[in-house]
mmCIF file of C-alpha atoms in Angstrom:
data_model
loop_
_atom_site.group_PDB
_atom_site.id
_atom_site.type_symbol
_atom_site.label_atom_id
_atom_site.label_comp_id
_atom_site.label_asym_id
_atom_site.label_seq_id
_atom_site.Cartn_x
_atom_site.Cartn_y
_atom_site.Cartn_z
ATOM 1 C CA MET A 11 -0.070 0.022 -0.020
ATOM 2 C CA GLY A 12 2.796 2.438 0.903
ATOM 3 C CA ALA A 13 4.551 1.897 -2.348
ATOM 4 C CA ILE A 14 1.520 2.516 -4.345
ATOM 5 C CA GLU A 15 0.814 5.702 -2.258
ATOM 6 C CA ALA A 16 4.343 6.864 -3.071
ATOM 7 C CA ALA A 17 4.220 6.066 -6.658
ATOM 8 C CA GLN A 18 0.872 7.693 -7.414
ATOM 9 C CA ASN A 19 1.923 11.041 -5.348
ATOM 10 C CA LEU A 20 5.157 10.945 -7.507
ATOM 11 C CA LEU A 21 3.156 10.895 -10.469
ATOM 12 C CA VAL A 22 1.285 13.952 -9.213
ATOM 13 C CA SER A 23 4.461 15.678 -8.506
ATOM 14 C CA PHE A 24 5.674 15.072 -12.066
ATOM 15 C CA ALA A 25 2.293 16.560 -13.246
ATOM 16 C CA GLU A 26 2.901 19.624 -11.029
ATOM 17 C CA LYS A 27 6.288 20.139 -12.695
ATOM 18 C CA ALA A 28 4.721 19.587 -16.147
ATOM 19 C CA VAL A 29 2.437 22.539 -15.256
ATOM 20 C CA ASP A 30 5.303 24.711 -14.626
ATOM 21 C CA GLU A 31 6.858 23.804 -17.713
ATOM 22 C CA GLY A 32 3.844 24.600 -19.743
ATOM 23 C CA LYS A 33 3.202 20.753 -20.689
ATOM 24 C CA LEU A 34 -0.090 20.718 -18.723
ATOM 25 C CA ASP A 35 -2.896 23.307 -17.913
ATOM 26 C CA THR A 36 -4.931 21.123 -15.617
ATOM 27 C CA ILE A 37 -4.035 18.048 -13.460
ATOM 28 C CA LEU A 38 -6.744 15.229 -13.186
ATOM 29 C CA VAL A 39 -4.924 12.632 -11.006
ATOM 30 C CA PRO A 40 -5.409 13.177 -7.242
ATOM 31 C CA ARG A 41 -2.823 12.746 -4.462
ATOM 32 C CA VAL A 42 -3.554 9.764 -2.227
ATOM 33 C CA SER A 43 -3.249 8.943 1.432
ATOM 34 C CA GLU A 44 -3.657 5.800 3.603
ATOM 35 C CA VAL A 45 -5.055 8.208 6.414
ATOM 36 C CA PRO A 46 -8.905 8.091 6.184
ATOM 37 C CA SER A 47 -9.481 11.886 6.999
ATOM 38 C CA ARG A 48 -12.314 14.077 5.662
ATOM 39 C CA SER A 49 -9.950 17.128 6.096
ATOM 40 C CA LEU A 50 -7.771 16.009 3.449
ATOM 41 C CA ARG A 51 -10.307 16.512 0.909
ATOM 42 C CA SER A 52 -10.000 20.359 0.994
ATOM 43 C CA ILE A 53 -6.147 20.573 0.902
ATOM 44 C CA ALA A 54 -5.031 22.618 -2.143
ATOM 45 C CA VAL A 55 -1.577 21.747 -3.553
ATOM 46 C CA ASP A 56 0.442 24.381 -5.592
ATOM 47 C CA TYR A 57 -2.567 26.781 -5.740
ATOM 48 C CA GLY A 58 -2.399 29.362 -8.361
ATOM 49 C CA LYS A 59 -0.185 27.361 -10.739
ATOM 50 C CA GLY A 60 -2.820 25.763 -12.930
ATOM 51 C CA ASN A 61 -6.008 24.068 -11.988
ATOM 52 C CA VAL A 62 -4.592 21.533 -9.544
ATOM 53 C CA ALA A 63 -7.229 19.184 -8.045
ATOM 54 C CA GLU A 64 -7.985 20.021 -4.528
ATOM 55 C CA LYS A 65 -8.481 16.652 -3.105
ATOM 56 C CA THR A 66 -6.891 13.608 -1.747
ATOM 57 C CA VAL A 67 -8.318 10.183 -1.961
ATOM 58 C CA LEU A 68 -7.653 7.006 -0.137
ATOM 59 C CA THR A 69 -4.912 5.097 -1.570
ATOM 60 C CA PRO A 70 -7.088 1.784 -2.458
ATOM 61 C CA THR A 71 -9.276 4.092 -4.505
ATOM 62 C CA SER A 72 -6.486 5.179 -6.746
ATOM 63 C CA GLU A 73 -6.117 4.414 -10.372
ATOM 64 C CA LEU A 74 -2.535 3.083 -9.613
ATOM 65 C CA MET A 75 -3.997 0.497 -7.157
ATOM 66 C CA GLN A 76 -6.409 -0.646 -9.871
ATOM 67 C CA ILE A 77 -3.596 -0.944 -12.505
ATOM 68 C CA VAL A 78 -1.520 -3.196 -9.844
ATOM 69 C CA VAL A 79 -4.638 -5.256 -9.304
ATOM 70 C CA LEU A 80 -5.493 -5.682 -12.982
ATOM 71 C CA SER A 81 -1.898 -6.273 -14.446
ATOM 72 C CA ARG A 82 -0.087 -9.466 -14.694
ATOM 73 C CA SER A 83 3.366 -8.170 -15.112
ATOM 74 C CA MET A 84 5.635 -5.250 -14.606
ATOM 75 C CA ASP A 85 5.665 -4.466 -18.361
ATOM 76 C CA GLU A 86 1.964 -4.419 -18.172
ATOM 77 C CA ILE A 87 1.942 -2.125 -15.330
ATOM 78 C CA ALA A 88 4.314 0.296 -17.330
ATOM 79 C CA GLU A 89 2.124 0.329 -20.212
ATOM 80 C CA ARG A 90 -0.934 1.043 -18.190
ATOM 81 C CA VAL A 91 0.730 3.798 -16.217
ATOM 82 C CA SER A 92 1.891 5.352 -19.553
ATOM 83 C CA LYS A 93 -1.897 5.477 -20.479
ATOM 84 C CA MET A 94 -3.062 7.272 -17.342
ATOM 85 C CA ILE A 95 -4.389 10.529 -18.278
ATOM 86 C CA ALA A 96 -2.310 13.131 -16.155
ATOM 87 C CA GLY A 97 -4.426 16.119 -17.157
ATOM 88 C CA THR A 98 -5.059 18.351 -20.155
ATOM 89 C CA LYS A 99 -3.264 20.847 -22.469
ATOM 90 C CA ASP A 100 -5.257 23.342 -24.478
ATOM 91 C CA GLY A 101 -8.280 21.052 -23.717
ATOM 92 C CA GLN A 102 -6.691 17.835 -24.888
ATOM 93 C CA ALA A 103 -5.749 14.903 -22.701
ATOM 94 C CA VAL A 104 -2.112 14.374 -21.972
ATOM 95 C CA THR A 105 -0.904 10.979 -20.591
ATOM 96 C CA PHE A 106 1.883 10.276 -18.257
ATOM 97 C CA GLY A 107 3.684 8.378 -21.045
ATOM 98 C CA GLU A 108 4.259 11.784 -22.803
ATOM 99 C CA PHE A 109 6.483 13.299 -20.103
ATOM 100 C CA VAL A 110 7.433 10.781 -17.331
ATOM 101 C CA ASP A 111 10.228 8.171 -17.357
ATOM 102 C CA LEU A 112 8.213 5.101 -16.385
ATOM 103 C CA TRP A 113 11.070 3.283 -14.749
ATOM 104 C CA ARG A 114 10.883 5.884 -11.917
ATOM 105 C CA ILE A 115 7.256 4.501 -11.132
ATOM 106 C CA THR A 116 7.865 0.814 -11.783
ATOM 107 C CA GLY A 117 11.077 0.937 -9.534
ATOM 108 C CA ILE A 118 8.920 2.168 -6.646
ATOM 109 C CA LEU A 119 6.498 -0.747 -7.314
ATOM 110 C CA ALA A 120 8.881 -3.477 -7.596
ATOM 111 C CA ASP A 121 7.914 -5.139 -4.261
ATOM 112 C CA ALA A 122 4.452 -3.875 -4.352
ATOM 113 C CA VAL A 123 3.505 -6.313 -7.255
ATOM 114 C CA LYS A 124 4.516 -9.344 -5.276
ATOM 115 C CA PRO A 125 1.651 -11.182 -3.448
ATOM 116 C CA ALA A 126 2.298 -11.583 0.459
ATOM 117 C CA LYS A 127 1.370 -15.061 1.766
ATOM 118 C CA THR A 128 0.078 -15.249 5.364
ATOM 119 C CA GLU A 129 -2.248 -17.803 7.045
ATOM 120 C CA THR A 130 -5.441 -18.216 9.103
ATOM 121 C CA VAL A 131 -5.195 -19.295 12.746
ATOM 122 C CA ASN A 132 -6.180 -22.869 11.456
ATOM 123 C CA GLY A 133 -3.162 -22.831 9.189
ATOM 124 C CA SER A 134 -4.870 -22.335 5.774
ATOM 125 C CA PRO A 135 -2.932 -20.209 3.367
ATOM 126 C CA VAL A 136 -4.021 -16.682 2.716
ATOM 127 C CA TYR A 137 -2.784 -14.307 -0.128
ATOM 128 C CA VAL A 138 -3.476 -10.774 0.723
ATOM 129 C CA HIS A 139 -2.647 -8.473 -2.084
ATOM 130 C CA GLY A 140 -4.385 -5.243 -3.493
ATOM 131 C CA GLY A 141 -7.820 -4.236 -4.261
ATOM 132 C CA PRO A 142 -9.737 -3.462 -0.919
ATOM 133 C CA PHE A 143 -12.928 -1.276 -0.960
ATOM 134 C CA ALA A 144 -15.280 -2.522 -3.549
ATOM 135 C CA ASN A 145 -17.536 0.239 -2.825
ATOM 136 C CA VAL A 146 -15.153 3.008 -4.136
ATOM 137 C CA SER A 147 -13.045 0.963 -6.374
ATOM 138 C CA ILE A 148 -12.939 -2.482 -7.830
ATOM 139 C CA GLY A 149 -12.512 -4.197 -4.574
ATOM 140 C CA ILE A 150 -10.886 -7.447 -5.917
ATOM 141 C CA PRO A 151 -7.450 -9.093 -5.036
ATOM 142 C CA THR A 152 -4.794 -8.766 -7.666
ATOM 143 C CA LEU A 153 -5.170 -11.156 -10.641
ATOM 144 C CA VAL A 154 -1.635 -12.345 -10.077
ATOM 145 C CA SER A 155 -2.397 -13.577 -6.509
ATOM 146 C CA VAL A 156 -5.687 -15.292 -7.521
ATOM 147 C CA GLU A 157 -3.882 -17.121 -10.452
ATOM 148 C CA MET A 158 -1.037 -18.137 -8.255
ATOM 149 C CA ALA A 159 -3.389 -19.447 -5.565
ATOM 150 C CA CYS A 160 -5.220 -21.418 -8.301
ATOM 151 C CA ALA A 161 -2.066 -22.902 -9.442
ATOM 152 C CA LEU A 162 -1.019 -24.078 -6.013
ATOM 153 C CA HIS A 163 -4.389 -25.084 -4.490
ATOM 154 C CA ASP A 164 -7.363 -27.294 -5.187
ATOM 155 C CA VAL A 165 -9.884 -24.680 -3.857
ATOM 156 C CA VAL A 166 -9.558 -21.047 -3.758
ATOM 157 C CA VAL A 167 -11.889 -18.609 -1.977
ATOM 158 C CA VAL A 168 -11.851 -14.989 -3.328
ATOM 159 C CA GLU A 169 -13.196 -12.373 -0.969
ATOM 160 C CA ALA A 170 -15.238 -9.847 -3.105
ATOM 161 C CA GLY A 171 -16.484 -7.634 -0.241
ATOM 162 C CA TYR A 172 -19.727 -5.857 0.528
ATOM 163 C CA GLY A 173 -22.103 -8.081 -1.510
ATOM 164 C CA THR A 174 -23.379 -8.631 -5.009
ATOM 165 C CA ASP A 175 -24.063 -4.780 -5.392
ATOM 166 C CA ALA A 176 -20.164 -4.231 -5.060
ATOM 167 C CA GLY A 177 -17.349 -6.852 -4.883
ATOM 168 C CA ALA A 178 -19.335 -9.624 -6.449
ATOM 169 C CA GLN A 179 -20.579 -7.475 -9.333
ATOM 170 C CA LYS A 180 -17.092 -6.191 -9.984
ATOM 171 C CA TRP A 181 -15.502 -9.614 -9.691
ATOM 172 C CA LEU A 182 -17.903 -11.091 -12.411
ATOM 173 C CA ASP A 183 -18.033 -8.029 -14.665
ATOM 174 C CA ILE A 184 -14.583 -6.703 -14.429
ATOM 175 C CA ALA A 185 -12.290 -9.488 -13.202
ATOM 176 C CA CYS A 186 -13.924 -12.369 -15.112
ATOM 177 C CA ARG A 187 -15.394 -10.737 -18.269
ATOM 178 C CA GLU A 188 -13.014 -8.123 -18.954
ATOM 179 C CA PHE A 189 -9.615 -9.550 -17.707
ATOM 180 C CA GLY A 190 -10.079 -13.377 -17.902
ATOM 181 C CA ALA A 191 -10.320 -14.244 -14.297
ATOM 182 C CA GLN A 192 -11.814 -17.603 -13.381
ATOM 183 C CA TRP A 193 -15.772 -17.730 -13.113
ATOM 184 C CA PRO A 194 -16.775 -18.906 -9.583
ATOM 185 C CA SER A 195 -17.890 -22.410 -9.157
ATOM 186 C CA ALA A 196 -19.946 -21.400 -6.068
ATOM 187 C CA ALA A 197 -20.449 -18.611 -3.767
ATOM 188 C CA ILE A 198 -20.946 -17.942 -0.102
ATOM 189 C CA VAL A 199 -22.966 -14.802 1.128
ATOM 190 C CA VAL A 200 -21.999 -13.977 4.877
ATOM 191 C CA THR A 201 -24.426 -12.416 7.266
ATOM 192 C CA ARG A 202 -25.293 -12.157 10.940
ATOM 193 C CA ALA A 203 -28.441 -13.719 12.475
ATOM 194 C CA SER A 204 -29.603 -10.121 13.463
ATOM 195 C CA THR A 205 -29.707 -9.129 9.762
ATOM 196 C CA TRP A 206 -32.986 -10.962 9.489
ATOM 197 C CA ARG A 207 -34.318 -10.245 12.912
ATOM 198 C CA ASP A 208 -33.633 -6.725 14.151
ATOM 199 C CA ASP A 209 -34.294 -4.402 11.128
ATOM 200 C CA PRO A 210 -37.386 -5.284 9.092
ATOM 201 C CA GLU A 211 -36.921 -2.294 6.776
ATOM 202 C CA LEU A 212 -33.591 -3.755 5.642
ATOM 203 C CA ALA A 213 -34.333 -7.428 5.804
ATOM 204 C CA TRP A 214 -34.761 -7.341 1.962
ATOM 205 C CA ARG A 215 -31.173 -6.886 1.256
ATOM 206 C CA TYR A 216 -29.637 -10.324 2.263
ATOM 207 C CA PRO A 217 -32.097 -12.391 0.390
ATOM 208 C CA PHE A 218 -31.496 -9.972 -2.754
ATOM 209 C CA HIS A 219 -27.824 -10.826 -2.610
ATOM 210 C CA VAL A 220 -28.278 -14.638 -2.438
ATOM 211 C CA GLN A 221 -30.969 -14.606 -5.154
ATOM 212 C CA ARG A 222 -28.872 -12.334 -7.493
ATOM 213 C CA LEU A 223 -25.990 -14.874 -7.540
ATOM 214 C CA GLU A 224 -28.448 -17.828 -8.006
ATOM 215 C CA ASN A 225 -30.048 -16.000 -10.920
ATOM 216 C CA LEU A 226 -26.518 -15.818 -12.437
ATOM 217 C CA ASP A 227 -26.440 -19.753 -12.234
ATOM 218 C CA ILE A 228 -23.886 -19.510 -9.382
ATOM 219 C CA PRO A 229 -24.778 -22.052 -6.577
ATOM 220 C CA THR A 230 -24.929 -19.738 -3.522
ATOM 221 C CA PHE A 231 -24.958 -20.815 0.047
ATOM 222 C CA PRO A 232 -25.847 -18.677 3.049
ATOM 223 C CA LEU A 233 -23.267 -18.398 5.881
ATOM 224 C CA ILE A 234 -24.747 -17.209 9.160
ATOM 225 C CA ASN A 235 -22.175 -16.068 11.722
ATOM 226 C CA LEU A 236 -23.579 -16.473 15.109
ATOM 227 C CA TRP A 237 -22.491 -14.096 17.868
ATOM 228 C CA GLU A 238 -22.444 -15.187 21.578
ATOM 229 C CA GLY A 239 -25.864 -15.953 22.955
ATOM 230 C CA GLU A 240 -27.431 -16.731 19.366
ATOM 231 C CA ASP A 241 -26.937 -20.613 19.432
ATOM 232 C CA ASP A 242 -30.714 -20.975 20.186
ATOM 233 C CA GLN A 243 -31.698 -19.212 17.008
ATOM 234 C CA VAL A 244 -30.425 -22.019 14.743
ATOM 235 C CA PRO A 245 -33.714 -23.895 14.174
ATOM 236 C CA SER A 246 -35.479 -20.494 13.343
ATOM 237 C CA LEU A 247 -32.642 -19.467 10.873
ATOM 238 C CA LYS A 248 -33.016 -22.730 9.245
ATOM 239 C CA ALA A 249 -36.660 -22.262 8.956
ATOM 240 C CA THR A 250 -36.223 -18.638 7.557
ATOM 241 C CA ALA A 251 -33.603 -19.874 5.099
ATOM 242 C CA ASP A 252 -36.178 -22.677 3.932
ATOM 243 C CA GLU A 253 -38.965 -20.024 3.516
ATOM 244 C CA LEU A 254 -36.854 -17.931 1.398
ATOM 245 C CA GLY A 255 -35.819 -20.847 -0.881
ATOM 246 C CA PHE A 256 -32.235 -20.864 0.027
ATOM 247 C CA ARG A 257 -29.847 -23.772 -0.108
ATOM 248 C CA THR A 258 -29.211 -25.425 3.328
ATOM 249 C CA PRO A 259 -27.484 -22.588 5.298
ATOM 250 C CA ILE A 260 -24.076 -22.955 6.796
ATOM 251 C CA ILE A 261 -24.421 -21.706 10.450
ATOM 252 C CA GLY A 262 -21.984 -21.307 13.315
ATOM 253 C CA ASN A 263 -20.076 -19.107 15.823
ATOM 254 C CA LEU A 264 -16.839 -18.788 13.816
ATOM 255 C CA PHE A 265 -15.057 -16.537 16.383
ATOM 256 C CA ARG A 266 -15.615 -19.068 19.193
ATOM 257 C CA ASP A 267 -15.491 -22.397 17.359
ATOM 258 C CA GLY A 268 -13.383 -21.720 14.322
ATOM 259 C CA GLY A 269 -13.796 -23.041 10.876
ATOM 260 C CA GLU A 270 -13.639 -26.670 11.904
ATOM 261 C CA ALA A 271 -16.987 -26.462 13.355
ATOM 262 C CA LEU A 272 -18.473 -25.824 9.843
ATOM 263 C CA VAL A 273 -16.887 -28.892 8.237
ATOM 264 C CA PRO A 274 -19.885 -31.279 8.784
ATOM 265 C CA GLN A 275 -22.057 -28.594 6.954
ATOM 266 C CA LEU A 276 -20.011 -28.141 3.876
ATOM 267 C CA ASP A 277 -21.161 -31.241 1.761
ATOM 268 C CA GLY A 278 -23.414 -29.355 -0.451
ATOM 269 C CA PHE A 279 -20.873 -26.531 -0.929
ATOM 270 C CA VAL A 280 -18.143 -29.229 -1.887
ATOM 271 C CA ASP A 281 -20.588 -30.768 -4.366
ATOM 272 C CA ALA A 282 -21.363 -27.516 -6.049
ATOM 273 C CA LEU A 283 -17.558 -26.756 -6.430
ATOM 274 C CA GLU A 284 -17.126 -30.135 -8.280
ATOM 275 C CA ASN A 285 -19.929 -29.432 -10.663
ATOM 276 C CA GLY A 286 -18.866 -25.862 -11.280
ATOM 277 C CA SER A 287 -20.998 -23.131 -13.047
ATOM 278 C CA MET A 288 -20.879 -21.352 -16.425
ATOM 279 C CA PRO A 289 -20.764 -17.731 -16.982
ATOM 280 C CA ALA A 290 -24.122 -16.004 -17.266
ATOM 281 C CA GLU A 291 -25.540 -12.522 -18.328
ATOM 282 C CA PRO A 292 -23.206 -9.709 -17.078
ATOM 283 C CA HIS A 293 -24.398 -6.805 -15.043
ATOM 284 C CA SER A 294 -22.553 -4.291 -17.223
ATOM 285 C CA HIS A 295 -21.687 -4.222 -20.822
ATOM 286 C CA LYS A 296 -18.820 -2.660 -22.813
ATOM 287 C CA GLY A 297 -20.116 -0.667 -25.940
ATOM 288 C CA MET A 298 -23.291 0.487 -24.109
ATOM 289 C CA ALA A 299 -23.913 4.176 -23.607
ATOM 290 C CA LEU A 300 -22.765 5.080 -20.201
ATOM 291 C CA ALA A 301 -26.207 6.264 -18.838
ATOM 292 C CA GLU A 302 -27.674 2.987 -20.074
ATOM 293 C CA ASN A 303 -24.960 0.971 -18.603
ATOM 294 C CA ALA A 304 -25.688 2.828 -15.205
ATOM 295 C CA LYS A 305 -29.333 1.861 -15.472
ATOM 296 C CA TRP A 306 -28.636 -1.732 -16.428
ATOM 297 C CA VAL A 307 -26.399 -2.020 -13.295
ATOM 298 C CA ALA A 308 -28.892 -0.354 -11.143
ATOM 299 C CA GLU A 309 -31.616 -2.704 -12.099
ATOM 300 C CA ASN A 310 -29.696 -5.862 -11.951
ATOM 301 C CA ALA A 311 -27.203 -5.320 -9.185
ATOM 302 C CA TYR A 312 -29.409 -2.956 -6.949
ATOM 303 C CA GLY A 313 -33.048 -4.004 -7.813
ATOM 304 C CA VAL A 314 -33.929 -0.377 -8.878
ATOM 305 C CA PRO A 315 -35.648 -0.150 -12.283
ATOM 306 C CA ALA A 316 -34.286 2.009 -15.055
ATOM 307 C CA ASP A 317 -37.063 4.572 -14.735
ATOM 308 C CA ARG A 318 -36.112 5.384 -11.065
ATOM 309 C CA VAL A 319 -32.367 6.099 -11.946
ATOM 310 C CA ILE A 320 -31.941 9.964 -11.331
ATOM 311 C CA TYR A 321 -29.408 12.130 -12.891
ATOM 312 C CA LYS A 322 -28.123 14.678 -10.356
ATOM 313 C CA PRO A 323 -27.474 18.277 -11.767
ATOM 314 C CA GLY A 324 -24.171 18.246 -13.394
ATOM 315 C CA PHE A 325 -24.052 14.492 -14.269
ATOM 316 C CA THR A 326 -24.838 14.992 -17.931
ATOM 317 C CA GLU A 327 -22.073 17.562 -18.235
ATOM 318 C CA SER A 328 -19.773 15.376 -16.398
ATOM 319 C CA ALA A 329 -20.452 12.368 -18.776
ATOM 320 C CA ALA A 330 -19.922 14.685 -21.843
ATOM 321 C CA GLU A 331 -16.694 15.954 -20.525
ATOM 322 C CA ALA A 332 -15.474 12.323 -19.924
ATOM 323 C CA MET A 333 -16.491 11.448 -23.501
ATOM 324 C CA GLU A 334 -14.402 14.419 -24.938
ATOM 325 C CA LEU A 335 -11.392 13.506 -22.671
ATOM 326 C CA CYS A 336 -11.537 9.973 -23.933
ATOM 327 C CA GLN A 337 -11.761 11.086 -27.508
ATOM 328 C CA SER A 338 -8.840 13.472 -27.158
ATOM 329 C CA ALA A 339 -6.790 10.585 -25.783
ATOM 330 C CA GLY A 340 -7.613 8.527 -28.755
ATOM 331 C CA ILE A 341 -9.857 5.941 -26.785
ATOM 332 C CA SER A 342 -13.590 5.249 -26.544
ATOM 333 C CA LEU A 343 -15.508 5.651 -23.380
ATOM 334 C CA TYR A 344 -17.593 2.772 -24.435
ATOM 335 C CA ASP A 345 -14.504 0.542 -24.480
ATOM 336 C CA LEU A 346 -13.891 1.120 -20.705
ATOM 337 C CA ALA A 347 -15.362 -1.274 -18.141
ATOM 338 C CA PHE A 348 -18.021 0.254 -15.911
ATOM 339 C CA VAL A 349 -17.246 0.863 -12.218
ATOM 340 C CA ALA A 350 -20.022 2.052 -9.894
ATOM 341 C CA VAL A 351 -18.692 4.163 -6.928
ATOM 342 C CA LYS A 352 -21.040 3.955 -3.888
ATOM 343 C CA SER A 353 -21.496 3.582 -0.177
ATOM 344 C CA PRO A 354 -20.914 0.086 1.294
ATOM 345 C CA ALA A 355 -23.767 0.494 3.796
ATOM 346 C CA THR A 356 -26.522 1.263 1.195
ATOM 347 C CA MET A 357 -27.403 -0.311 -2.060
ATOM 348 C CA THR A 358 -29.817 2.539 -3.107
ATOM 349 C CA ASP A 359 -30.478 6.271 -2.170
ATOM 350 C CA ASN A 360 -32.784 4.919 0.614
ATOM 351 C CA ASP A 361 -32.817 1.311 1.344
ATOM 352 C CA ARG A 362 -35.241 1.761 4.000
ATOM 353 C CA ALA A 363 -37.903 3.099 1.525
ATOM 354 C CA PRO A 364 -40.514 0.693 0.133
ATOM 355 C CA GLU A 365 -39.429 -1.119 -2.868
ATOM 356 C CA ALA A 366 -41.514 1.092 -5.259
ATOM 357 C CA GLU A 367 -39.847 4.213 -3.878
ATOM 358 C CA ARG A 368 -36.123 3.222 -3.880
ATOM 359 C CA THR A 369 -33.913 5.297 -6.324
ATOM 360 C CA VAL A 370 -30.309 5.438 -7.506
ATOM 361 C CA THR A 371 -28.833 8.794 -8.410
ATOM 362 C CA LEU A 372 -25.801 9.349 -10.734
ATOM 363 C CA LYS A 373 -23.584 12.086 -9.681
ATOM 364 C CA LYS A 374 -20.403 12.425 -11.880
ATOM 365 C CA VAL A 375 -18.094 10.399 -14.134
ATOM 366 C CA GLU A 376 -14.322 9.808 -13.961
ATOM 367 C CA VAL A 377 -12.051 8.203 -16.424
ATOM 368 C CA HIS A 378 -9.301 5.804 -15.355
ATOM 369 C CA ALA A 379 -7.715 5.206 -18.805
ATOM 370 C CA GLY A 380 -4.712 3.378 -17.573
ATOM 371 C CA ALA A 381 -6.874 0.942 -15.775
ATOM 372 C CA GLY A 382 -9.359 0.741 -18.536
ATOM 373 C CA LEU A 383 -12.129 1.822 -16.323
ATOM 374 C CA VAL A 384 -14.763 4.428 -16.168
ATOM 375 C CA HIS A 385 -16.182 5.352 -12.676
ATOM 376 C CA VAL A 386 -19.853 6.455 -12.250
ATOM 377 C CA ASN A 387 -20.177 8.181 -8.690
ATOM 378 C CA LEU A 388 -23.565 7.694 -6.890
ATOM 379 C CA THR A 389 -24.670 10.294 -4.515
ATOM 380 C CA THR A 390 -23.905 7.855 -1.678
ATOM 381 C CA SER A 391 -20.087 7.654 -2.477
ATOM 382 C CA LEU A 392 -17.254 8.993 -0.587
ATOM 383 C CA THR A 393 -13.693 8.217 -1.459
ATOM 384 C CA THR A 394 -11.778 9.682 1.631
ATOM 385 C CA PRO A 395 -13.307 8.877 4.911
ATOM 386 C CA MET A 396 -13.660 5.235 6.211
ATOM 387 C CA PRO A 397 -17.222 4.047 5.999
ATOM 388 C CA LYS A 398 -19.558 3.168 8.841
ATOM 389 C CA ILE A 399 -19.213 -0.553 10.112
ATOM 390 C CA VAL A 400 -21.821 -2.431 8.152
#
């Protein structure tokens, strides 16, 4: 993380120097920080020497993090960094490849591209590498770490955080469809017992996640994580799962009993792994107009029909500017993979509203040409502060 932070901030420093030298008029790449502080959003760097972006975002949300996640070699990282749009000159896009010696960046990233192997308390190997925060970025581990794990182990579990509206949607649509990652053989959706019991207004969300994956022909198993004092709820939880049409749920107190306690409940999951699943219809599509793509994702990943997708004032202008920026860089906006930037705590503008009143609002568009992504920010998105615990 620290190497990626240093590398992206060095890119911004090169861009600031390019402003002084007359190579850039504006800078479009933000500085980054590992510190989740709202106050960093209002810091102005080099004010008065060009239209320098007055913002700092969390390192995991940065384009450089996305490039590391989606690249399979240092050469690919260098190529993608060269395509990052640094800013504009006379209204035309200028990439970092036009004025930065890329070895300065790849040298900083040399160790950052190597997956780190750790292990669970039970001794299972864990590869921790890249890609947190599926709400404000792509939220997936590096493709290199996943492919290495698949080469070394019979079964690999990929964490795609926050649910089918965030991590799972981006794993399926971006990692699998656009970058050739392996389609999942099965899925597990984790929840707490209290999710169904304590908040009726939000009780619809967990079944939505499970059913969404099942609709993609991915065998999906509920995993209900009990807290202390909830063991007596197992019969009622199984009954609720049966009423909802779920597969047999996996239930246990993982903190107290560890993973071994779940082994007797895993037969159905293991059978699903052996049978596998085939890729189904994507949530988002390359080649589709940006607004239509956003509506497709809202309807399929958030359960909000297209006619309840709202444009915030300025969104249309932001989309047009993104289109012009891409054209001046010699790329098509439609060729970039779609990434929704949203809150991890909510799927819509108001999850507590009745189903017929839920909406999704589109706020602005950002181009990450080096990563091959276009971001559409929703009104619930924040890229600097840490989210509330979900």
